[in-house]
Amino acid sequence: MLLLILWRTIKDHDTLFVLAEIAHFVGIGVLGYKLQQKRSVAGLSLQSQLLTATFLAVRLFCSFMMEYDIHTVLDALTLAATLGVVFCMTATDMRLTYQKEQDIIKFYVVLIPCALLALVAKPSTSHFYLFRVFWAFCVYLEAVSVYPQLRMMQKAKVVERFTAHYVFALGLSRFLSCAHWILQILEGNKYLLQALGSGLWPVMVLVSEVVQTFVLADFCFYYVKSYAEGSGIVRLPAGIV
């Protein structure tokens, strides 16, 4: 239903991708507001922030090398904001509020499989080999970068308010990005299909988009439910992740 509404109301589907990146940047902005007001990083996963900074940095590099456009600017802003959060979590007094014992999924456990997969399934375009591997790597890493954050929230059971806003913004961003790819493919965008190439890569792009959307779907459901009920407190059942 939501895809149909977007298909009917937004003519230029590239707008969805821009909106996805804006939603991500707004989510980081919410974190920045929390850090400024509460001087606390409680509830935040440093591992997810490191993964996010990694895929943004790689995507920014690929954007400079392959297709400099508005996405480059948005990625640069989001990367700068994410690095600011990492700095607060590791090099300021706020690091004392970091709940390391609940942040159990180490970033390299997520990063290494994505790097290996990028060597196997990557674009078959005319770009330099290393650029194509990097492009695939950031697509896969983005799909699962929020996993440590979700696991951390599952252990806590009750999600801190600003962290919940941030993760919901990520969920919205992932949905808009997924909608962008699905609608473009359904409409047979020739430029997009040419850019994706052939073989396993187009399938993996679509799978990655769907995975990152569904990874956050349960959380977004409980987020909306909590506010619909008037509590504003997001409580997660044990089996959400």
PDB file of C-alpha atoms in Angstrom:
ATOM      1  CA  MET A   1       0.000   0.000   0.000  1.00  0.00           C
ATOM      2  CA  LEU A   2       2.740   2.475   0.948  1.00  0.00           C
ATOM      3  CA  LEU A   3       4.689   1.586  -2.198  1.00  0.00           C
ATOM      4  CA  LEU A   4       1.590   2.253  -4.298  1.00  0.00           C
ATOM      5  CA  ILE A   5       1.099   5.652  -2.643  1.00  0.00           C
ATOM      6  CA  LEU A   6       4.737   6.589  -3.278  1.00  0.00           C
ATOM      7  CA  TRP A   7       4.504   5.377  -6.873  1.00  0.00           C
ATOM      8  CA  ARG A   8       1.417   7.546  -7.452  1.00  0.00           C
ATOM      9  CA  THR A   9       2.590  10.694  -5.667  1.00  0.00           C
ATOM     10  CA  ILE A  10       6.337  10.911  -6.416  1.00  0.00           C
ATOM     11  CA  LYS A  11       7.141  11.078 -10.124  1.00  0.00           C
ATOM     12  CA  ASP A  12      10.931  11.281  -9.854  1.00  0.00           C
ATOM     13  CA  HIS A  13      11.841   8.209  -7.840  1.00  0.00           C
ATOM     14  CA  ASP A  14      15.385   9.483  -7.281  1.00  0.00           C
ATOM     15  CA  THR A  15      13.681  11.833  -4.816  1.00  0.00           C
ATOM     16  CA  LEU A  16      13.047   8.818  -2.592  1.00  0.00           C
ATOM     17  CA  PHE A  17      16.788   8.163  -2.316  1.00  0.00           C
ATOM     18  CA  VAL A  18      17.442  11.784  -1.403  1.00  0.00           C
ATOM     19  CA  LEU A  19      14.652  11.636   1.207  1.00  0.00           C
ATOM     20  CA  ALA A  20      16.190   8.429   2.603  1.00  0.00           C
ATOM     21  CA  GLU A  21      19.518  10.159   3.133  1.00  0.00           C
ATOM     22  CA  ILE A  22      17.810  13.197   4.655  1.00  0.00           C
ATOM     23  CA  ALA A  23      15.935  10.919   7.095  1.00  0.00           C
ATOM     24  CA  HIS A  24      19.255   9.337   8.121  1.00  0.00           C
ATOM     25  CA  PHE A  25      20.819  12.778   8.641  1.00  0.00           C
ATOM     26  CA  VAL A  26      17.815  13.888  10.731  1.00  0.00           C
ATOM     27  CA  GLY A  27      18.213  10.743  12.844  1.00  0.00           C
ATOM     28  CA  ILE A  28      21.851  11.632  13.511  1.00  0.00           C
ATOM     29  CA  GLY A  29      20.672  15.154  14.341  1.00  0.00           C
ATOM     30  CA  VAL A  30      18.382  13.698  17.016  1.00  0.00           C
ATOM     31  CA  LEU A  31      21.393  11.923  18.516  1.00  0.00           C
ATOM     32  CA  GLY A  32      23.350  15.156  18.471  1.00  0.00           C
ATOM     33  CA  TYR A  33      20.527  16.886  20.344  1.00  0.00           C
ATOM     34  CA  LYS A  34      20.497  14.079  22.927  1.00  0.00           C
ATOM     35  CA  LEU A  35      24.253  14.347  23.456  1.00  0.00           C
ATOM     36  CA  GLN A  36      24.011  18.106  23.825  1.00  0.00           C
ATOM     37  CA  GLN A  37      21.085  18.053  26.252  1.00  0.00           C
ATOM     38  CA  LYS A  38      21.742  14.926  28.311  1.00  0.00           C
ATOM     39  CA  ARG A  39      25.524  14.622  28.056  1.00  0.00           C
ATOM     40  CA  SER A  40      25.006  10.868  27.863  1.00  0.00           C
ATOM     41  CA  VAL A  41      25.486   8.123  25.259  1.00  0.00           C
ATOM     42  CA  ALA A  42      23.508   5.531  27.228  1.00  0.00           C
ATOM     43  CA  GLY A  43      21.580   3.212  24.936  1.00  0.00           C
ATOM     44  CA  LEU A  44      23.792   3.855  21.904  1.00  0.00           C
ATOM     45  CA  SER A  45      25.834   1.133  20.222  1.00  0.00           C
ATOM     46  CA  LEU A  46      29.371   2.246  19.435  1.00  0.00           C
ATOM     47  CA  GLN A  47      29.722  -0.788  17.165  1.00  0.00           C
ATOM     48  CA  SER A  48      26.799   0.360  14.995  1.00  0.00           C
ATOM     49  CA  GLN A  49      28.192   3.887  14.841  1.00  0.00           C
ATOM     50  CA  LEU A  50      31.569   2.529  13.679  1.00  0.00           C
ATOM     51  CA  LEU A  51      29.871   0.407  11.011  1.00  0.00           C
ATOM     52  CA  THR A  52      27.785   3.378   9.901  1.00  0.00           C
ATOM     53  CA  ALA A  53      30.849   5.619   9.645  1.00  0.00           C
ATOM     54  CA  THR A  54      32.635   2.905   7.642  1.00  0.00           C
ATOM     55  CA  PHE A  55      29.949   2.403   5.011  1.00  0.00           C
ATOM     56  CA  LEU A  56      29.392   6.156   4.703  1.00  0.00           C
ATOM     57  CA  ALA A  57      33.119   6.774   4.213  1.00  0.00           C
ATOM     58  CA  VAL A  58      33.376   4.057   1.564  1.00  0.00           C
ATOM     59  CA  ARG A  59      30.212   5.256  -0.186  1.00  0.00           C
ATOM     60  CA  LEU A  60      31.490   8.823  -0.115  1.00  0.00           C
ATOM     61  CA  PHE A  61      34.756   7.699  -1.719  1.00  0.00           C
ATOM     62  CA  CYS A  62      32.854   5.786  -4.414  1.00  0.00           C
ATOM     63  CA  SER A  63      30.613   8.795  -4.993  1.00  0.00           C
ATOM     64  CA  PHE A  64      33.619  11.059  -5.568  1.00  0.00           C
ATOM     65  CA  MET A  65      35.221   8.533  -7.913  1.00  0.00           C
ATOM     66  CA  MET A  66      32.115   7.377  -9.799  1.00  0.00           C
ATOM     67  CA  GLU A  67      29.158   9.799  -9.659  1.00  0.00           C
ATOM     68  CA  TYR A  68      29.527  13.121  -7.854  1.00  0.00           C
ATOM     69  CA  ASP A  69      26.018  14.532  -7.134  1.00  0.00           C
ATOM     70  CA  ILE A  70      23.658  15.638  -4.319  1.00  0.00           C
ATOM     71  CA  HIS A  71      24.107  12.236  -2.642  1.00  0.00           C
ATOM     72  CA  THR A  72      27.784  13.072  -2.150  1.00  0.00           C
ATOM     73  CA  VAL A  73      26.905  16.199  -0.179  1.00  0.00           C
ATOM     74  CA  LEU A  74      24.330  14.396   1.980  1.00  0.00           C
ATOM     75  CA  ASP A  75      26.708  11.505   2.670  1.00  0.00           C
ATOM     76  CA  ALA A  76      29.461  13.956   3.646  1.00  0.00           C
ATOM     77  CA  LEU A  77      27.156  15.707   6.130  1.00  0.00           C
ATOM     78  CA  THR A  78      25.918  12.428   7.605  1.00  0.00           C
ATOM     79  CA  LEU A  79      29.456  11.054   7.887  1.00  0.00           C
ATOM     80  CA  ALA A  80      30.641  14.195   9.683  1.00  0.00           C
ATOM     81  CA  ALA A  81      27.733  13.955  12.130  1.00  0.00           C
ATOM     82  CA  THR A  82      28.359  10.225  12.710  1.00  0.00           C
ATOM     83  CA  LEU A  83      32.053  10.822  13.387  1.00  0.00           C
ATOM     84  CA  GLY A  84      30.984  13.482  15.882  1.00  0.00           C
ATOM     85  CA  VAL A  85      28.897  10.873  17.723  1.00  0.00           C
ATOM     86  CA  VAL A  86      31.828   8.412  17.680  1.00  0.00           C
ATOM     87  CA  PHE A  87      34.091  11.136  19.069  1.00  0.00           C
ATOM     88  CA  CYS A  88      31.655  11.824  21.925  1.00  0.00           C
ATOM     89  CA  MET A  89      31.449   8.102  22.706  1.00  0.00           C
ATOM     90  CA  THR A  90      35.205   7.547  22.782  1.00  0.00           C
ATOM     91  CA  ALA A  91      37.043  10.788  23.600  1.00  0.00           C
ATOM     92  CA  THR A  92      34.860  12.861  25.941  1.00  0.00           C
ATOM     93  CA  ASP A  93      33.476  12.458  29.443  1.00  0.00           C
ATOM     94  CA  MET A  94      30.337  10.985  27.887  1.00  0.00           C
ATOM     95  CA  ARG A  95      32.273   7.771  27.246  1.00  0.00           C
ATOM     96  CA  LEU A  96      31.706   6.949  30.917  1.00  0.00           C
ATOM     97  CA  THR A  97      27.964   6.560  30.198  1.00  0.00           C
ATOM     98  CA  TYR A  98      28.558   4.089  27.333  1.00  0.00           C
ATOM     99  CA  GLN A  99      27.003   0.703  28.196  1.00  0.00           C
ATOM    100  CA  LYS A 100      29.760  -1.469  26.788  1.00  0.00           C
ATOM    101  CA  GLU A 101      28.526  -4.632  28.499  1.00  0.00           C
ATOM    102  CA  GLN A 102      25.292  -4.481  26.478  1.00  0.00           C
ATOM    103  CA  ASP A 103      26.987  -3.698  23.144  1.00  0.00           C
ATOM    104  CA  ILE A 104      27.918  -7.322  22.511  1.00  0.00           C
ATOM    105  CA  ILE A 105      28.127  -7.563  18.700  1.00  0.00           C
ATOM    106  CA  LYS A 106      31.614  -6.425  17.676  1.00  0.00           C
ATOM    107  CA  PHE A 107      31.840  -4.405  14.473  1.00  0.00           C
ATOM    108  CA  TYR A 108      34.328  -6.740  12.775  1.00  0.00           C
ATOM    109  CA  VAL A 109      31.884  -9.668  13.117  1.00  0.00           C
ATOM    110  CA  VAL A 110      29.563  -7.755  10.773  1.00  0.00           C
ATOM    111  CA  LEU A 111      32.218  -6.054   8.632  1.00  0.00           C
ATOM    112  CA  ILE A 112      34.305  -9.055   7.565  1.00  0.00           C
ATOM    113  CA  PRO A 113      31.467 -11.132   6.005  1.00  0.00           C
ATOM    114  CA  CYS A 114      30.343  -8.045   4.064  1.00  0.00           C
ATOM    115  CA  ALA A 115      33.872  -7.551   2.708  1.00  0.00           C
ATOM    116  CA  LEU A 116      34.101 -11.200   1.633  1.00  0.00           C
ATOM    117  CA  LEU A 117      30.677 -11.077  -0.013  1.00  0.00           C
ATOM    118  CA  ALA A 118      31.709  -7.936  -1.923  1.00  0.00           C
ATOM    119  CA  LEU A 119      34.532  -9.913  -3.543  1.00  0.00           C
ATOM    120  CA  VAL A 120      32.014 -12.487  -4.794  1.00  0.00           C
ATOM    121  CA  ALA A 121      29.015 -10.369  -5.820  1.00  0.00           C
ATOM    122  CA  LYS A 122      29.849  -6.927  -7.202  1.00  0.00           C
ATOM    123  CA  PRO A 123      28.810  -4.699 -10.134  1.00  0.00           C
ATOM    124  CA  SER A 124      29.877  -5.757 -13.621  1.00  0.00           C
ATOM    125  CA  THR A 125      30.263  -2.180 -14.841  1.00  0.00           C
ATOM    126  CA  SER A 126      33.272  -0.629 -16.579  1.00  0.00           C
ATOM    127  CA  HIS A 127      34.556   1.054 -13.414  1.00  0.00           C
ATOM    128  CA  PHE A 128      37.901   0.131 -11.858  1.00  0.00           C
ATOM    129  CA  TYR A 129      37.776  -3.254 -10.078  1.00  0.00           C
ATOM    130  CA  LEU A 130      38.497  -1.859  -6.604  1.00  0.00           C
ATOM    131  CA  PHE A 131      35.751   0.773  -6.937  1.00  0.00           C
ATOM    132  CA  ARG A 132      33.226  -1.949  -7.797  1.00  0.00           C
ATOM    133  CA  VAL A 133      34.244  -3.997  -4.764  1.00  0.00           C
ATOM    134  CA  PHE A 134      33.961  -0.932  -2.515  1.00  0.00           C
ATOM    135  CA  TRP A 135      30.533  -0.122  -3.923  1.00  0.00           C
ATOM    136  CA  ALA A 136      29.286  -3.639  -3.194  1.00  0.00           C
ATOM    137  CA  PHE A 137      30.869  -3.568   0.267  1.00  0.00           C
ATOM    138  CA  CYS A 138      29.060  -0.390   1.338  1.00  0.00           C
ATOM    139  CA  VAL A 139      25.720  -1.742   0.044  1.00  0.00           C
ATOM    140  CA  TYR A 140      26.062  -4.918   2.119  1.00  0.00           C
ATOM    141  CA  LEU A 141      27.414  -3.142   5.188  1.00  0.00           C
ATOM    142  CA  GLU A 142      24.626  -0.564   5.197  1.00  0.00           C
ATOM    143  CA  ALA A 143      22.065  -3.386   5.181  1.00  0.00           C
ATOM    144  CA  VAL A 144      23.306  -4.826   8.493  1.00  0.00           C
ATOM    145  CA  SER A 145      25.047  -1.886  10.196  1.00  0.00           C
ATOM    146  CA  VAL A 146      22.154  -1.356  12.611  1.00  0.00           C
ATOM    147  CA  TYR A 147      22.250  -4.960  13.871  1.00  0.00           C
ATOM    148  CA  PRO A 148      24.498  -4.276  16.934  1.00  0.00           C
ATOM    149  CA  GLN A 149      22.165  -1.421  17.926  1.00  0.00           C
ATOM    150  CA  LEU A 150      19.111  -3.661  17.719  1.00  0.00           C
ATOM    151  CA  ARG A 151      20.804  -6.374  19.778  1.00  0.00           C
ATOM    152  CA  MET A 152      21.786  -3.804  22.395  1.00  0.00           C
ATOM    153  CA  MET A 153      18.210  -2.540  22.620  1.00  0.00           C
ATOM    154  CA  GLN A 154      16.920  -6.083  22.904  1.00  0.00           C
ATOM    155  CA  LYS A 155      19.123  -6.675  25.947  1.00  0.00           C
ATOM    156  CA  ALA A 156      17.918  -3.436  27.533  1.00  0.00           C
ATOM    157  CA  LYS A 157      14.230  -4.284  26.784  1.00  0.00           C
ATOM    158  CA  VAL A 158      13.201  -0.615  27.237  1.00  0.00           C
ATOM    159  CA  VAL A 159      14.627   1.799  24.653  1.00  0.00           C
ATOM    160  CA  GLU A 160      15.756   5.291  25.636  1.00  0.00           C
ATOM    161  CA  ARG A 161      13.561   7.941  23.967  1.00  0.00           C
ATOM    162  CA  PHE A 162      16.119   9.722  21.773  1.00  0.00           C
ATOM    163  CA  THR A 163      17.706   6.438  20.737  1.00  0.00           C
ATOM    164  CA  ALA A 164      14.252   5.225  19.712  1.00  0.00           C
ATOM    165  CA  HIS A 165      13.747   8.353  17.576  1.00  0.00           C
ATOM    166  CA  TYR A 166      17.118   7.766  15.922  1.00  0.00           C
ATOM    167  CA  VAL A 167      16.451   4.112  15.106  1.00  0.00           C
ATOM    168  CA  PHE A 168      12.978   4.940  13.794  1.00  0.00           C
ATOM    169  CA  ALA A 169      14.553   7.547  11.490  1.00  0.00           C
ATOM    170  CA  LEU A 170      16.917   4.812  10.257  1.00  0.00           C
ATOM    171  CA  GLY A 171      13.928   2.551   9.620  1.00  0.00           C
ATOM    172  CA  LEU A 172      12.212   5.291   7.615  1.00  0.00           C
ATOM    173  CA  SER A 173      15.428   5.901   5.688  1.00  0.00           C
ATOM    174  CA  ARG A 174      15.800   2.202   4.863  1.00  0.00           C
ATOM    175  CA  PHE A 175      12.172   1.946   3.704  1.00  0.00           C
ATOM    176  CA  LEU A 176      12.492   4.953   1.368  1.00  0.00           C
ATOM    177  CA  SER A 177      15.736   3.584  -0.050  1.00  0.00           C
ATOM    178  CA  CYS A 178      14.160   0.170  -0.616  1.00  0.00           C
ATOM    179  CA  ALA A 179      11.115   1.791  -2.252  1.00  0.00           C
ATOM    180  CA  HIS A 180      13.439   3.725  -4.573  1.00  0.00           C
ATOM    181  CA  TRP A 181      15.102   0.552  -5.868  1.00  0.00           C
ATOM    182  CA  ILE A 182      11.901  -1.490  -6.163  1.00  0.00           C
ATOM    183  CA  LEU A 183       9.978   1.205  -8.043  1.00  0.00           C
ATOM    184  CA  GLN A 184      12.899   1.904 -10.372  1.00  0.00           C
ATOM    185  CA  ILE A 185      13.249  -1.786 -11.218  1.00  0.00           C
ATOM    186  CA  LEU A 186       9.487  -2.300 -11.671  1.00  0.00           C
ATOM    187  CA  GLU A 187       9.366   0.615 -14.090  1.00  0.00           C
ATOM    188  CA  GLY A 188      12.303  -0.805 -16.034  1.00  0.00           C
ATOM    189  CA  ASN A 189      14.636   2.158 -15.635  1.00  0.00           C
ATOM    190  CA  LYS A 190      17.135   1.441 -18.411  1.00  0.00           C
ATOM    191  CA  TYR A 191      19.927   3.591 -16.940  1.00  0.00           C
ATOM    192  CA  LEU A 192      19.584   1.908 -13.548  1.00  0.00           C
ATOM    193  CA  LEU A 193      19.525  -1.582 -15.040  1.00  0.00           C
ATOM    194  CA  GLN A 194      22.598  -0.753 -17.110  1.00  0.00           C
ATOM    195  CA  ALA A 195      24.372   0.617 -14.025  1.00  0.00           C
ATOM    196  CA  LEU A 196      23.531  -2.497 -12.017  1.00  0.00           C
ATOM    197  CA  GLY A 197      24.806  -4.771 -14.743  1.00  0.00           C
ATOM    198  CA  SER A 198      23.979  -8.466 -14.860  1.00  0.00           C
ATOM    199  CA  GLY A 199      24.626 -11.634 -12.911  1.00  0.00           C
ATOM    200  CA  LEU A 200      24.313 -11.990  -9.143  1.00  0.00           C
ATOM    201  CA  TRP A 201      24.824  -8.304  -8.306  1.00  0.00           C
ATOM    202  CA  PRO A 202      21.317  -6.925  -9.155  1.00  0.00           C
ATOM    203  CA  VAL A 203      19.752  -9.676  -7.058  1.00  0.00           C
ATOM    204  CA  MET A 204      22.067  -8.939  -4.125  1.00  0.00           C
ATOM    205  CA  VAL A 205      21.278  -5.214  -4.280  1.00  0.00           C
ATOM    206  CA  LEU A 206      17.555  -5.897  -4.042  1.00  0.00           C
ATOM    207  CA  VAL A 207      18.041  -8.509  -1.307  1.00  0.00           C
ATOM    208  CA  SER A 208      20.199  -6.073   0.688  1.00  0.00           C
ATOM    209  CA  GLU A 209      17.561  -3.355   0.447  1.00  0.00           C
ATOM    210  CA  VAL A 210      14.783  -5.724   1.526  1.00  0.00           C
ATOM    211  CA  VAL A 211      16.890  -7.153   4.387  1.00  0.00           C
ATOM    212  CA  GLN A 212      17.735  -3.762   5.869  1.00  0.00           C
ATOM    213  CA  THR A 213      14.072  -2.734   5.666  1.00  0.00           C
ATOM    214  CA  PHE A 214      12.768  -5.848   7.400  1.00  0.00           C
ATOM    215  CA  VAL A 215      15.558  -5.794  10.005  1.00  0.00           C
ATOM    216  CA  LEU A 216      14.043  -2.546  11.298  1.00  0.00           C
ATOM    217  CA  ALA A 217      10.381  -3.284  10.550  1.00  0.00           C
ATOM    218  CA  ASP A 218       9.643  -4.906  13.941  1.00  0.00           C
ATOM    219  CA  PHE A 219      11.203  -2.046  15.868  1.00  0.00           C
ATOM    220  CA  CYS A 220       9.275   0.546  13.846  1.00  0.00           C
ATOM    221  CA  PHE A 221       6.056  -1.345  14.606  1.00  0.00           C
ATOM    222  CA  TYR A 222       6.674  -1.209  18.368  1.00  0.00           C
ATOM    223  CA  TYR A 223       7.778   2.432  18.101  1.00  0.00           C
ATOM    224  CA  VAL A 224       4.535   3.484  16.373  1.00  0.00           C
ATOM    225  CA  LYS A 225       2.492   1.294  18.721  1.00  0.00           C
ATOM    226  CA  SER A 226       4.019   2.909  21.823  1.00  0.00           C
ATOM    227  CA  TYR A 227       3.113   6.399  20.628  1.00  0.00           C
ATOM    228  CA  ALA A 228      -0.330   5.325  19.404  1.00  0.00           C
ATOM    229  CA  GLU A 229      -1.019   4.032  22.912  1.00  0.00           C
ATOM    230  CA  GLY A 230       0.205   7.312  24.374  1.00  0.00           C
ATOM    231  CA  SER A 231       3.057   5.881  26.435  1.00  0.00           C
ATOM    232  CA  GLY A 232       5.981   6.974  24.246  1.00  0.00           C
ATOM    233  CA  ILE A 233       8.035   4.195  25.868  1.00  0.00           C
ATOM    234  CA  VAL A 234       9.280   1.576  23.424  1.00  0.00           C
ATOM    235  CA  ARG A 235       9.398  -1.879  24.986  1.00  0.00           C
ATOM    236  CA  LEU A 236      10.847  -4.716  22.938  1.00  0.00           C
ATOM    237  CA  PRO A 237       9.937  -8.389  23.304  1.00  0.00           C
ATOM    238  CA  ALA A 238      12.783 -10.893  23.550  1.00  0.00           C
ATOM    239  CA  GLY A 239      12.420 -12.232  20.013  1.00  0.00           C
ATOM    240  CA  ILE A 240      12.539  -9.012  18.014  1.00  0.00           C
ATOM    241  CA  VAL A 241      16.061  -9.635  16.640  1.00  0.00           C
TER     242      VAL A 241
END
